[in-house]
Coordinates of C-alpha atoms in Angstrom, one line a residue:
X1 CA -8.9 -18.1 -38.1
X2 CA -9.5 -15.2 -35.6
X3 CA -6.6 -13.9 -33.8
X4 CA -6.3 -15.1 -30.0
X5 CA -6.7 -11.8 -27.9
X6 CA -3.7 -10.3 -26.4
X7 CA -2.9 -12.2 -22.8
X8 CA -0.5 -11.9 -19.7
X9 CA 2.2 -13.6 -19.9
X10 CA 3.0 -15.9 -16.8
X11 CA 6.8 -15.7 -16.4
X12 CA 7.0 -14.5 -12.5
X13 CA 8.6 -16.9 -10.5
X14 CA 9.1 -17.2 -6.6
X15 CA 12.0 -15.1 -6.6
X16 CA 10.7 -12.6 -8.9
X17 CA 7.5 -12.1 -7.4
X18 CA 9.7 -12.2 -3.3
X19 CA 11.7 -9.9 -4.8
X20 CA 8.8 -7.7 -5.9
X21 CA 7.0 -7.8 -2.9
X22 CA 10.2 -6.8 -0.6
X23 CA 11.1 -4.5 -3.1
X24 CA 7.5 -2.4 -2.8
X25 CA 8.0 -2.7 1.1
X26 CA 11.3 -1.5 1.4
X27 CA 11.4 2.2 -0.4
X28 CA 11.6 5.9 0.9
X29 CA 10.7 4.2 4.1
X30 CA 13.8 3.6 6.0
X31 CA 15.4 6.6 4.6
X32 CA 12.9 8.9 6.4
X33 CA 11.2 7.0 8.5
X34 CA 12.8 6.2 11.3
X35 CA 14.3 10.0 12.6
X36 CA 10.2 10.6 11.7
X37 CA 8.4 7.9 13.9
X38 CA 11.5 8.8 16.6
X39 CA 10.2 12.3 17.0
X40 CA 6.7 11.6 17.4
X41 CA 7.5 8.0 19.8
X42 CA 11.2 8.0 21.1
X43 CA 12.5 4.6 21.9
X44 CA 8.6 3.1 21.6
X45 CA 8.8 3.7 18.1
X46 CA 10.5 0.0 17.8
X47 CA 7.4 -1.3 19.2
X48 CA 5.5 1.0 16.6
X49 CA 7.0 -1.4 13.8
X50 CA 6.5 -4.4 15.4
X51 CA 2.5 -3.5 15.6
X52 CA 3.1 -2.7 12.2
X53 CA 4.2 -5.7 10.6
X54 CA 2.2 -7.3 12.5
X55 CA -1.1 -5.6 11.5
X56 CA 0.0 -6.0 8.0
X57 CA 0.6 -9.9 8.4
X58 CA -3.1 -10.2 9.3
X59 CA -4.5 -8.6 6.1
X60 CA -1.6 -10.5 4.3
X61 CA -2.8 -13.8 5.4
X62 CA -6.5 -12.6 4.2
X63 CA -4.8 -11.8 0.7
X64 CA -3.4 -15.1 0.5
X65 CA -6.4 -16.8 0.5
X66 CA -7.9 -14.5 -2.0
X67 CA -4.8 -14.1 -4.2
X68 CA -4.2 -18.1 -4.3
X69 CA -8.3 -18.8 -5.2
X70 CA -8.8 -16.4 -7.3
X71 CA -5.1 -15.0 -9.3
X72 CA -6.0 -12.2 -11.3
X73 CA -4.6 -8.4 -12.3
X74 CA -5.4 -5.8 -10.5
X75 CA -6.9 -8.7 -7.5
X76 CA -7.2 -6.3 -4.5
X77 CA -10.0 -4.3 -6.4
X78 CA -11.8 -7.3 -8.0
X79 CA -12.3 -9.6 -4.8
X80 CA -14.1 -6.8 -3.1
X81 CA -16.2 -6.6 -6.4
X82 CA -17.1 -10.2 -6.6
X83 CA -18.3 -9.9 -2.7
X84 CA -20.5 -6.9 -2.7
X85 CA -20.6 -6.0 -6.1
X86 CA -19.2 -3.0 -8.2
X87 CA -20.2 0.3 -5.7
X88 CA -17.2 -1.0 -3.7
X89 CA -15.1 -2.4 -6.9
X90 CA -15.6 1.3 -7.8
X91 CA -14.6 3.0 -4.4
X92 CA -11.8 0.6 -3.9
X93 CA -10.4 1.4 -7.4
X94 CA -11.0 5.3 -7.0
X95 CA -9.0 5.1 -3.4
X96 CA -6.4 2.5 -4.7
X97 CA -5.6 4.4 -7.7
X98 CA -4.9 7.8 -5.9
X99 CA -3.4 6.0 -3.6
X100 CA -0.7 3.9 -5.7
X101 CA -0.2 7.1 -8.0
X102 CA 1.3 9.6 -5.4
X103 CA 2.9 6.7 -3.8
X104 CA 4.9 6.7 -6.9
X105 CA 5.7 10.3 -6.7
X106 CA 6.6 10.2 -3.0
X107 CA 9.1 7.4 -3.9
X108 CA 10.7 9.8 -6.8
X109 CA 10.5 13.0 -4.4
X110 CA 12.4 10.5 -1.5
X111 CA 14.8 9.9 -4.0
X112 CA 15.7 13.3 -5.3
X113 CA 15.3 14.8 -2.0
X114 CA 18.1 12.5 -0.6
X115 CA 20.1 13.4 -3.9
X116 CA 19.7 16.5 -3.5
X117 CA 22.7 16.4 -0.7
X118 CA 25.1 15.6 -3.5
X119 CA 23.7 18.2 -6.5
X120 CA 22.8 21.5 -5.0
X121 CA 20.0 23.3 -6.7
X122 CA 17.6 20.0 -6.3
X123 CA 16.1 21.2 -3.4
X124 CA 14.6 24.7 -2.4
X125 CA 14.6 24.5 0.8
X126 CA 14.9 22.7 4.6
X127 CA 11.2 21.5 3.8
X128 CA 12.6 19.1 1.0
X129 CA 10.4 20.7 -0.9
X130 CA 11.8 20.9 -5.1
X131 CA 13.1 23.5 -7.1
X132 CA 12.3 23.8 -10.5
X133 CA 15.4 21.7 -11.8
X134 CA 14.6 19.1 -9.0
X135 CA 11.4 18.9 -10.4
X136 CA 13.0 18.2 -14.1
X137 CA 15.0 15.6 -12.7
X138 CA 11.6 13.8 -11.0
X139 CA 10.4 14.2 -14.6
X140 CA 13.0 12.3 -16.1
X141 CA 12.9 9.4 -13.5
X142 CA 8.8 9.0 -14.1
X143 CA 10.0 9.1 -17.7
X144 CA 12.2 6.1 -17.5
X145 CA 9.2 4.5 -15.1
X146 CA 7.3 4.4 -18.0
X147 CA 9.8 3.3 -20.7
X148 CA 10.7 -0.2 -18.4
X149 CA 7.1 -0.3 -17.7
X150 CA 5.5 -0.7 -21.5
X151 CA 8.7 -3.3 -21.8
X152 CA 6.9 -6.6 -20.6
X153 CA 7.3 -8.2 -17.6
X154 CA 10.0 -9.9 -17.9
X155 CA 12.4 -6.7 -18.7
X156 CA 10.4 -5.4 -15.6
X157 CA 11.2 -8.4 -12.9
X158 CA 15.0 -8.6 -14.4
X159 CA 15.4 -4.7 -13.5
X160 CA 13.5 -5.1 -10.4
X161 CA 15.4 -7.9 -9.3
X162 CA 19.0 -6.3 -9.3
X163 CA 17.9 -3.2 -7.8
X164 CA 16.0 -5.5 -5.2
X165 CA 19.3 -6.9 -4.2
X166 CA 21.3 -3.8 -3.6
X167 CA 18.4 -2.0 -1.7
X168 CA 18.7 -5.3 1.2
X169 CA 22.3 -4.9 0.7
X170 CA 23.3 -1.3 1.9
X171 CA 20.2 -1.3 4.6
X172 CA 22.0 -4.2 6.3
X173 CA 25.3 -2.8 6.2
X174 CA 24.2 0.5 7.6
X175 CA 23.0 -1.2 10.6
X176 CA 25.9 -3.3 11.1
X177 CA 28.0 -0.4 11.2
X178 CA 26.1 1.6 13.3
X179 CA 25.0 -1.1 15.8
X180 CA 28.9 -0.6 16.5
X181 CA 28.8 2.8 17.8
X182 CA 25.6 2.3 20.0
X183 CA 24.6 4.3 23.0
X184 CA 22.4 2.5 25.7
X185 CA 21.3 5.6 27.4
X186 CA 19.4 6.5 24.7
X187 CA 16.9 4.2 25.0
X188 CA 16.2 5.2 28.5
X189 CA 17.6 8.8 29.2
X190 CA 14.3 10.6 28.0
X191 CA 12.2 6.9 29.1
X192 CA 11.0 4.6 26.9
X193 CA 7.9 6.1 25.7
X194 CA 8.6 9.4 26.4
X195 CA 5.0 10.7 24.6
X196 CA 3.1 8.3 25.8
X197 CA 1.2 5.1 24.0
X198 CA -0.8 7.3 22.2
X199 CA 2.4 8.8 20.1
X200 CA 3.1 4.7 19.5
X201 CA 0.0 4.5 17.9
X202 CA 0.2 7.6 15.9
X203 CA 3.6 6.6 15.0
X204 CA 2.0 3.5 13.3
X205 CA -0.5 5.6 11.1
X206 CA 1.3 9.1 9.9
X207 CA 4.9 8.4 11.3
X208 CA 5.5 6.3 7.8
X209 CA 5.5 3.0 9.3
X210 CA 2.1 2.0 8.0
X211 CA 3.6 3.4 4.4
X212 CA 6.6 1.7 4.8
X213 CA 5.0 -1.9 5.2
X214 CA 2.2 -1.2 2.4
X215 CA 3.6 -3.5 -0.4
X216 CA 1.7 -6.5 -1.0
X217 CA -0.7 -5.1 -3.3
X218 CA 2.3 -4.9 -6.1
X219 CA 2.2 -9.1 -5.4
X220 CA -1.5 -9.1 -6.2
X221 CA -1.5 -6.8 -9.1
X222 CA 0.8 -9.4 -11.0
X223 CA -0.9 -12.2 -10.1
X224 CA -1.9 -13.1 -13.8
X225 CA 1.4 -13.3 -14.3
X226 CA 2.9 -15.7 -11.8
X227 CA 3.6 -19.4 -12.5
X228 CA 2.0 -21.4 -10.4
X229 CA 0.2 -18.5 -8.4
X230 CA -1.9 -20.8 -5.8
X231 CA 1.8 -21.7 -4.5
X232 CA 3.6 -19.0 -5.1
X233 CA 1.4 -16.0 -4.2
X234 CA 1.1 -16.8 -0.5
X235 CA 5.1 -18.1 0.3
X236 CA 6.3 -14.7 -1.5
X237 CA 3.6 -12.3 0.6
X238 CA 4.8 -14.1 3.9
X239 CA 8.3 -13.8 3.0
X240 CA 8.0 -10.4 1.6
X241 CA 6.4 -9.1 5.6
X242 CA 8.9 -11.3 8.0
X243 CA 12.0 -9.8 6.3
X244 CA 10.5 -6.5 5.6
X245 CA 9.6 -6.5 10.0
X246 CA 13.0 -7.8 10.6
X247 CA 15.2 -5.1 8.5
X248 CA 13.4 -2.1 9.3
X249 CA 13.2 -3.0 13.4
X250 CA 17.2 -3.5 12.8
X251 CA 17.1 -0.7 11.5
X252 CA 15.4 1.4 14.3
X253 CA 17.1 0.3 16.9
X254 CA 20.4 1.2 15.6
X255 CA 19.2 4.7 14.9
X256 CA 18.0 5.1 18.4
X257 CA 21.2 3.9 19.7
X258 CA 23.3 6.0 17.6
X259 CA 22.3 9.4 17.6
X260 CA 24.8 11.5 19.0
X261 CA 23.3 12.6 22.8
X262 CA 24.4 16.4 22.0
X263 CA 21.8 16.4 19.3
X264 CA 19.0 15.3 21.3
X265 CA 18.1 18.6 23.2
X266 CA 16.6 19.4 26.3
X267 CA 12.9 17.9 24.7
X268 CA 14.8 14.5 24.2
X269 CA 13.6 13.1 21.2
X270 CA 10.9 16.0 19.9
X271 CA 12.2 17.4 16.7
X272 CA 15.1 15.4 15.7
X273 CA 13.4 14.9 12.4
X274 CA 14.6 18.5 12.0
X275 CA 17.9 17.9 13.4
X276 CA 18.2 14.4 11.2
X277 CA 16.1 15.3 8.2
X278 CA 18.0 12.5 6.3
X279 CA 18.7 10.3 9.1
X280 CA 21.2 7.5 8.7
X281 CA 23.3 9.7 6.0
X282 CA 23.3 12.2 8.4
X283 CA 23.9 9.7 11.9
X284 CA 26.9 8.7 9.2
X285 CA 28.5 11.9 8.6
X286 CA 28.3 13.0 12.3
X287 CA 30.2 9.0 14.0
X288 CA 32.9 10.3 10.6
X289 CA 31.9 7.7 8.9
X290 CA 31.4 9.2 5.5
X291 CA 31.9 6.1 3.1
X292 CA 28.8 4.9 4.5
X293 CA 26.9 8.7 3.7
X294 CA 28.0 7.9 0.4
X295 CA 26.6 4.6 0.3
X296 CA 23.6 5.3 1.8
X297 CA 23.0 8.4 -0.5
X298 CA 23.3 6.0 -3.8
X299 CA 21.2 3.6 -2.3
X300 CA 18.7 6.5 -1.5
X301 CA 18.1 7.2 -4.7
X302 CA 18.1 3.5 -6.2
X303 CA 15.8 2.1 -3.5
X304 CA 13.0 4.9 -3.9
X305 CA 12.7 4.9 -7.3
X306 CA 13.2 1.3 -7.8
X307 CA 9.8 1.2 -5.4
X308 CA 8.1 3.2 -7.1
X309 CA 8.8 1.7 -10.2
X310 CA 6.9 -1.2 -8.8
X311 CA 3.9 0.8 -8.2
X312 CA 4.1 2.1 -11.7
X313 CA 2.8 -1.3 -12.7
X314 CA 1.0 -2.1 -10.0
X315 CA -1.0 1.0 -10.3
X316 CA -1.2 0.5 -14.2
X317 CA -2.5 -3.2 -13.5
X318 CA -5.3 -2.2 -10.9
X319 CA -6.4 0.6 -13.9
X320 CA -6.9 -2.5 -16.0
X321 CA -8.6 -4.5 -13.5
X322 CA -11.2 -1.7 -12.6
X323 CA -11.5 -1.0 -16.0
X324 CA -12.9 -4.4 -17.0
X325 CA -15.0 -4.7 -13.9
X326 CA -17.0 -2.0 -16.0
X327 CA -17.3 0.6 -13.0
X328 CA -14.3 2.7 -15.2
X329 CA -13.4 3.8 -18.8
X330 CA -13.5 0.5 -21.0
X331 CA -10.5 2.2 -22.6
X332 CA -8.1 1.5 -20.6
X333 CA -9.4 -2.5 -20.4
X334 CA -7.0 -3.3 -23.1
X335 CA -3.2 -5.2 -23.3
X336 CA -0.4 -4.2 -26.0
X337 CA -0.2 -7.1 -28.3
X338 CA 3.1 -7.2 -28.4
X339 CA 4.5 -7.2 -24.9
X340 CA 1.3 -8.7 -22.7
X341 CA 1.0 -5.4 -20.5
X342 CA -1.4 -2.7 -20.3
X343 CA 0.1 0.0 -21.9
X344 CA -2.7 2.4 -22.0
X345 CA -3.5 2.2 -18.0
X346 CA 0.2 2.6 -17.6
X347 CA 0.2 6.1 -19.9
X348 CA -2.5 7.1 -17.4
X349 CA -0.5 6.0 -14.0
X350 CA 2.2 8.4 -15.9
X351 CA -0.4 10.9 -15.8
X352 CA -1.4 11.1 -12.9
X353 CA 2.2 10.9 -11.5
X354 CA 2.7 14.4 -13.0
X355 CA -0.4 15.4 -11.6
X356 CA 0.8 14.6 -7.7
X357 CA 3.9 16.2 -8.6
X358 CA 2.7 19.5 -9.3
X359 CA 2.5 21.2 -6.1
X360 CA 6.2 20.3 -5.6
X361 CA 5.4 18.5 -2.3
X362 CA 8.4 16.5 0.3
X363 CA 8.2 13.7 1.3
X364 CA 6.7 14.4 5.0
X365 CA 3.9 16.7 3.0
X366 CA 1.9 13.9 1.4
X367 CA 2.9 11.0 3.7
X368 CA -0.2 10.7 5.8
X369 CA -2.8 11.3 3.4
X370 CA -1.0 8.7 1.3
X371 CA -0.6 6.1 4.3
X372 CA -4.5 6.6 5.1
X373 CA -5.2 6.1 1.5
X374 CA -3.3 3.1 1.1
X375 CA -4.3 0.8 4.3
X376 CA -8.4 2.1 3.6
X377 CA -7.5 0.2 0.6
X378 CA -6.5 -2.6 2.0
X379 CA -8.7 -2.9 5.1
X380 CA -12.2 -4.3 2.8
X381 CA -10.1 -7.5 2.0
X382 CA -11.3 -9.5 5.3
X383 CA -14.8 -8.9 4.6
X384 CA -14.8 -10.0 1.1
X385 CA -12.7 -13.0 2.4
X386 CA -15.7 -13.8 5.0
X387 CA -18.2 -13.1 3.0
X388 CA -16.9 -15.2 0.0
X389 CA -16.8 -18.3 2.4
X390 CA -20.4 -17.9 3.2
X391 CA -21.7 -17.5 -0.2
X392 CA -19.7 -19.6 -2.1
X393 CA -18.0 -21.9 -0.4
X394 CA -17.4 -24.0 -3.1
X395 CA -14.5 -21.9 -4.2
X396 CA -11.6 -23.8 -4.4
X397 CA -9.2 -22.5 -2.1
X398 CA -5.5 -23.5 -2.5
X399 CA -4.7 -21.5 0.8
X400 CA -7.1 -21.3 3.5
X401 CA -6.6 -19.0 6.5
X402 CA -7.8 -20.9 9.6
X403 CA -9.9 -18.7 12.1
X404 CA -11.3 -16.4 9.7
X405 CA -14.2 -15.7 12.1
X406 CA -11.5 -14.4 14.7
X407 CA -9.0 -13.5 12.1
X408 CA -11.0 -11.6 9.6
X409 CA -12.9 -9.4 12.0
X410 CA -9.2 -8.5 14.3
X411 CA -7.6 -7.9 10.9
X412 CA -10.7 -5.3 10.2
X413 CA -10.7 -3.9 13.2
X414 CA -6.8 -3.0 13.3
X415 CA -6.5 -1.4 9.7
X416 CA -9.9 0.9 10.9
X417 CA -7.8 1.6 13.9
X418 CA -5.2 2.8 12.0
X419 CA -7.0 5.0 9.7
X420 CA -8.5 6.5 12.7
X421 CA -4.8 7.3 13.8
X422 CA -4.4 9.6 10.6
X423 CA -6.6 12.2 13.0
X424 CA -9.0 14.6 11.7
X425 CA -6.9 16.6 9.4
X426 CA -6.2 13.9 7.2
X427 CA -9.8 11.8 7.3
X428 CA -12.1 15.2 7.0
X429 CA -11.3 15.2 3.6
X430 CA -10.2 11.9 2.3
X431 CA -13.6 10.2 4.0
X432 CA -15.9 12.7 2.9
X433 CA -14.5 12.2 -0.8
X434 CA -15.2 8.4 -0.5
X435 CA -18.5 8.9 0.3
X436 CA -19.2 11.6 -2.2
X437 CA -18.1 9.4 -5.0
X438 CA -20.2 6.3 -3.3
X439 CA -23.2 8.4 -3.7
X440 CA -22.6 10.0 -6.9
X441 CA -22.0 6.6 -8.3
X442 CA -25.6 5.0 -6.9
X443 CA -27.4 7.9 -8.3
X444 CA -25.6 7.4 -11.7
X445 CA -26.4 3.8 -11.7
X446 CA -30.2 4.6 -10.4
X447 CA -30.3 6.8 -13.5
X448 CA -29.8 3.7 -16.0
X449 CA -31.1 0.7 -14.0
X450 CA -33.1 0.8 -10.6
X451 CA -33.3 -2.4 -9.4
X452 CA -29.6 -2.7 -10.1
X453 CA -29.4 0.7 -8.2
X454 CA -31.4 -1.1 -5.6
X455 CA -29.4 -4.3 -5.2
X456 CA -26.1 -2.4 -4.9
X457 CA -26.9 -0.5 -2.2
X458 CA -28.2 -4.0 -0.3
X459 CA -25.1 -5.5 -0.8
X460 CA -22.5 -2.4 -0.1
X461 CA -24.4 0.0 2.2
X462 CA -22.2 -1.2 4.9
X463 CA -19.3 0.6 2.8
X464 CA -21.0 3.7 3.2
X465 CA -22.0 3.5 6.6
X466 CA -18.6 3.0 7.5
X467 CA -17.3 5.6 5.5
X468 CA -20.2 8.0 7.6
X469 CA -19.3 6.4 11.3
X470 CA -15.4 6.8 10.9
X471 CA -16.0 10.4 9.7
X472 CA -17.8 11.0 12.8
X473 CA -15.6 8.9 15.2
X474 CA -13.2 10.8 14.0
X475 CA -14.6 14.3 14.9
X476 CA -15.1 13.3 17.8
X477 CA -12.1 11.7 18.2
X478 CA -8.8 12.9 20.4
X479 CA -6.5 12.7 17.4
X480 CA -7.2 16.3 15.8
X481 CA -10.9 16.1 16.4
X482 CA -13.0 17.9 19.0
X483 CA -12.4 15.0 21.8
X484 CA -15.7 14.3 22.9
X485 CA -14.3 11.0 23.3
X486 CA -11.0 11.0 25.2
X487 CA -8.2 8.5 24.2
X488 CA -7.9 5.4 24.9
X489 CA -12.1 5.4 24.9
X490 CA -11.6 6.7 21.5
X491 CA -9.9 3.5 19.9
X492 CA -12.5 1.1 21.9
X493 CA -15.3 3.2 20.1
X494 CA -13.8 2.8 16.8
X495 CA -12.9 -1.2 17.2
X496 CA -16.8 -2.0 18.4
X497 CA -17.9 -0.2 15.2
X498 CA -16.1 -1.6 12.8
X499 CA -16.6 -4.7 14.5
X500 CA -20.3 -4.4 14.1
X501 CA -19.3 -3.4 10.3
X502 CA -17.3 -6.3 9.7
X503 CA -20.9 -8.8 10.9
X504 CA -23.2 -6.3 8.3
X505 CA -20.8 -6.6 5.3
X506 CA -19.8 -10.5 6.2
X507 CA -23.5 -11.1 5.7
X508 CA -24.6 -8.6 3.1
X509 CA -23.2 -10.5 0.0
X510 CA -23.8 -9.5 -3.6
X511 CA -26.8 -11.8 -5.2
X512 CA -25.8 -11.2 -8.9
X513 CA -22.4 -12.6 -8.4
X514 CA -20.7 -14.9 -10.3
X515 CA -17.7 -16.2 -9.2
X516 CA -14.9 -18.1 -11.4
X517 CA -14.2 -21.8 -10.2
X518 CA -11.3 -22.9 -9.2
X519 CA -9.6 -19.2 -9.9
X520 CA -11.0 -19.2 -13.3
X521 CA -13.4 -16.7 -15.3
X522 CA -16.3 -18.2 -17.6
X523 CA -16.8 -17.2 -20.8
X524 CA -18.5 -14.0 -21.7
X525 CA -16.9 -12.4 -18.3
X526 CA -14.9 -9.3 -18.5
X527 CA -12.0 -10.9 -17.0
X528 CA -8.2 -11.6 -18.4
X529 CA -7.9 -13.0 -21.6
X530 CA -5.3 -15.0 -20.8
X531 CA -7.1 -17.1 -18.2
X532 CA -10.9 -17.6 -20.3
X533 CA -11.1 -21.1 -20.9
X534 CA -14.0 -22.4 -22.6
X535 CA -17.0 -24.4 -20.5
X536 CA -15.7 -23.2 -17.8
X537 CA -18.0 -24.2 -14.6
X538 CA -19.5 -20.9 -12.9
X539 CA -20.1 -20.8 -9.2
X540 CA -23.7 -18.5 -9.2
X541 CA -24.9 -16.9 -5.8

């Protein structure tokens, strides 16, 4: 008898995967974030992480309806792929991939950075930026990564779960204690907004805020995993925003309201990232309250590298997924046998962790390419959710987001607003890569099969002429660029375009698709073992 293939195993539960999804949201974040997003916005920064959890909800609500219909590893990559075919399975696992990996690293740098105020010699200098031993110790942590990581899942959610706990625990308690010593006139002295809306919005998109709330992928990556995923998947993604919004609003208001007022100069808020580099260790040490410093420094380095443990897998997981969608190495397509987990995508996540760890960046160095990265690789999820309703709606759909016409399009719209807030700097580069590797990867694919060439580009030019229109938007933007078009015309430029996107690629679905019904693959698809069951009905458009 031939041996069953290796398979998932489907042990998550609704804690587990609650606890995962909070766990991926709440890392480096609140240890840098909020001195960060206070420098750039003053007060308004609260408001900066209320439009962020907001603007994460929306695409969270798209991501239910996919995840529930359709509960496969490495989901955020293929639901793009089903829609308009493999150019933009390709580009979203190229961007996902570099994004998740230096995420990782960021989360380790966070962590030894912050550690760094207990071992000297971690950290060269006021930058954050790693000595040589520092670096050793990063090694080590991505070393461990990898050991829980080629475990199984069940080692992984067990692990994850207990740091989990302690990383709500010591957040709460630090704002409790400092919503004790607040100061009302710091909410006004310097006004509210002191820089203007503008700075609110830029607070969203490089302050950290946006890379702060940018964990729900780590839910969708496991989704092969989870019992009962049609139920599960959309309670733990709902959960995982509302209490991820609640904590880290908590936990900007206490640090506005605490900062000592001989600290804030005669600029008000403008640079007290430099005076509070490590902000609510350092807010402890000046109110004397140095038990809490400690605490926060342990947590520091628990809660960073516990998050980016997360990503290990989920990065790992999204390898596997864009590896059997046959746009990548059919090498890395493969489970260990023994534990149920892709152990050769995870070596490469390993990899590649090195790799963004070479230039022996800080945290603030890589944050804004890494935000941009991450929320372009969220931001194609409402279209495939629009487009999949109009050509299959047959698909059974456990969850079903009412309003997508409104809600898919607003969702769109906001995640291409915030990559326009990464400015010019950031989008001159990372853009023009997309669409390098979009058009190196259509003149591959014309080289073996036209017509296939042919259809591809039907069904994903969109991709590319949104990749084009931002570039230029961009340029021409007020936000780094050359502003031709002065702010706030800038933003209503960039919202009517990708508006206009959002109608091309809702209607510009792939032909050759075949779907799964009911969240399951047919036989002879390169899809997870685990979930091919035999005569399965295919939904063909």
């Amino acid at each position: 008898m031939a041996q069953s293939p290796p398979a998932f195993n489907r042990s998550l539960s609704l804690l587990d995967l609650t606890m995962l999804g909070f766990g991926a949201v709440f890392g480096s974040g609140w240890l840098f974030a909020a001195s960060h997003v206070a420098a750039i916005a003053g007060p308004a920064s609260i408001l900066s992480w209320f439009a962020g959890g907001f603007a994460v909800l929306l695409l969270g609500l798209v991501y239910c309806e996919l995840a529930a219909a359709l509960p496969e590893a490495g989901g955020m990559i293929r639901y793009p792929a089903y829609a308009h075919g493999p150019l933009l399975g390709a580009l979203l696992g190229f961007i996902t991939v570099i994004a998740y990996s230096s995420l990782i690293s960021i989360e380790i740098i966070a962590a030894r950075q912050y550690a760094g105020s207990w071992i000297p010699g971690l950290t060269a200098n006021s930058a954050g930026d790693a000595t040589l031993l520092g670096w050793g110790v990063q090694f080590l942590v991505l070393v461990g990564m990898l050991r829980l990581n080629i475990s199984g899942v069940k080692t992984f959610a067990l692990f994850n779960n207990i740091i989990t706990v302690f990383k709500f625990i010591v957040p709460v308690m630090v704002t409790v204690m400092l919503l004790v010593h607040m100061h009302p006139g710091n909410f006004t002295a310097w006004g509210f907004a002191p820089f203007g809306r503008q700075s609110v919005e830029a607070a969203v998109s490089v302050g950290g805020i946006i890379f702060a709330y940018l964990g729900l992928t780590p839910i969708i990556a496991v989704a092969s995993e989870v019992r009962n995923p049609q139920r599960t998947i959309p309670i733990a993604l709902t959960l995982s925003i509302f209490l991820a919004t609640l904590v880290y609003v908590l936990l900007q208001v206490a640090f506005i309201g605490c900062v000592p007022a001989d600290m804030l100069t005669a600029k008000g808020w403008a640079g007290i990232d430099r005076v509070l580099p490590l902000p609510f260790h350092d807010i402890a040490i000046a109110l004397g309250l140095g038990w809490l410093a400690t605490a926060v420094v342990i947590d520091a380095v628990v809660s960073p590298s516990g998050t980016g443990n997360i990503y290990m897998g989920s990065t790992a997981r999204i390898i596997y997924a864009w590896s059997r969608s046959g746009t990548f190495l059919p090498w890395f397509g493969k489970l260990d046998t023994r534990h149920g987990v892709p152990r050769r995508a995870t070596f490469l996540t390993f990899g590649l962790c090195i790799f963004w760890m070479l230039p022996f960046p800080s945290w603030e160095a890589l944050i804004g390419v890494v935000s941009s990265a991450l929320i372009m690789s969220y931001a194609f999820a409402p279209v495939a959710a629009a487009a999949l309703r109009r050509s299959a709606p047959d698909l059974t759909r456990p969850f079903r987001v009412s309003y997508i016409r409104v809600l898919g399009p607003v969702s769109f719209m906001i995640a291409s607003l915030i990559v326009f807030w990464s400015g010019w700097h950031t989008l001159s580069w990372l853009l023009a890569v997309q669409l390098a590797f979009g058009v190196i990867f259509l003149a591959v694919q014309g080289a073996r099969d036209m017509d296939a060439m042919r259809e591809n580009l039907r069904s994903s030019a969109w991709v590319l002429a949104y990749f084009a229109g931002m570039l230029v938007l961009s340029a021409c933007g007020s936000l780094g660029g050359y502003s031709l078009l002065a702010h706030p015309f800038d933003d209503v430029v960039v919202a009517v375009f990708s508006g206009l996107i959002f109608v091309w690629g809702e209607r510009a679905a792939y032909r050759d698709m075949q779907l799964p019904a009911s969240g399951l693959p047919p036989v002879g698809t390169v899809m997870d073992p685990d979930v091919v069951i035999a005569n399965e009905p295919v939904i063909s458009t």
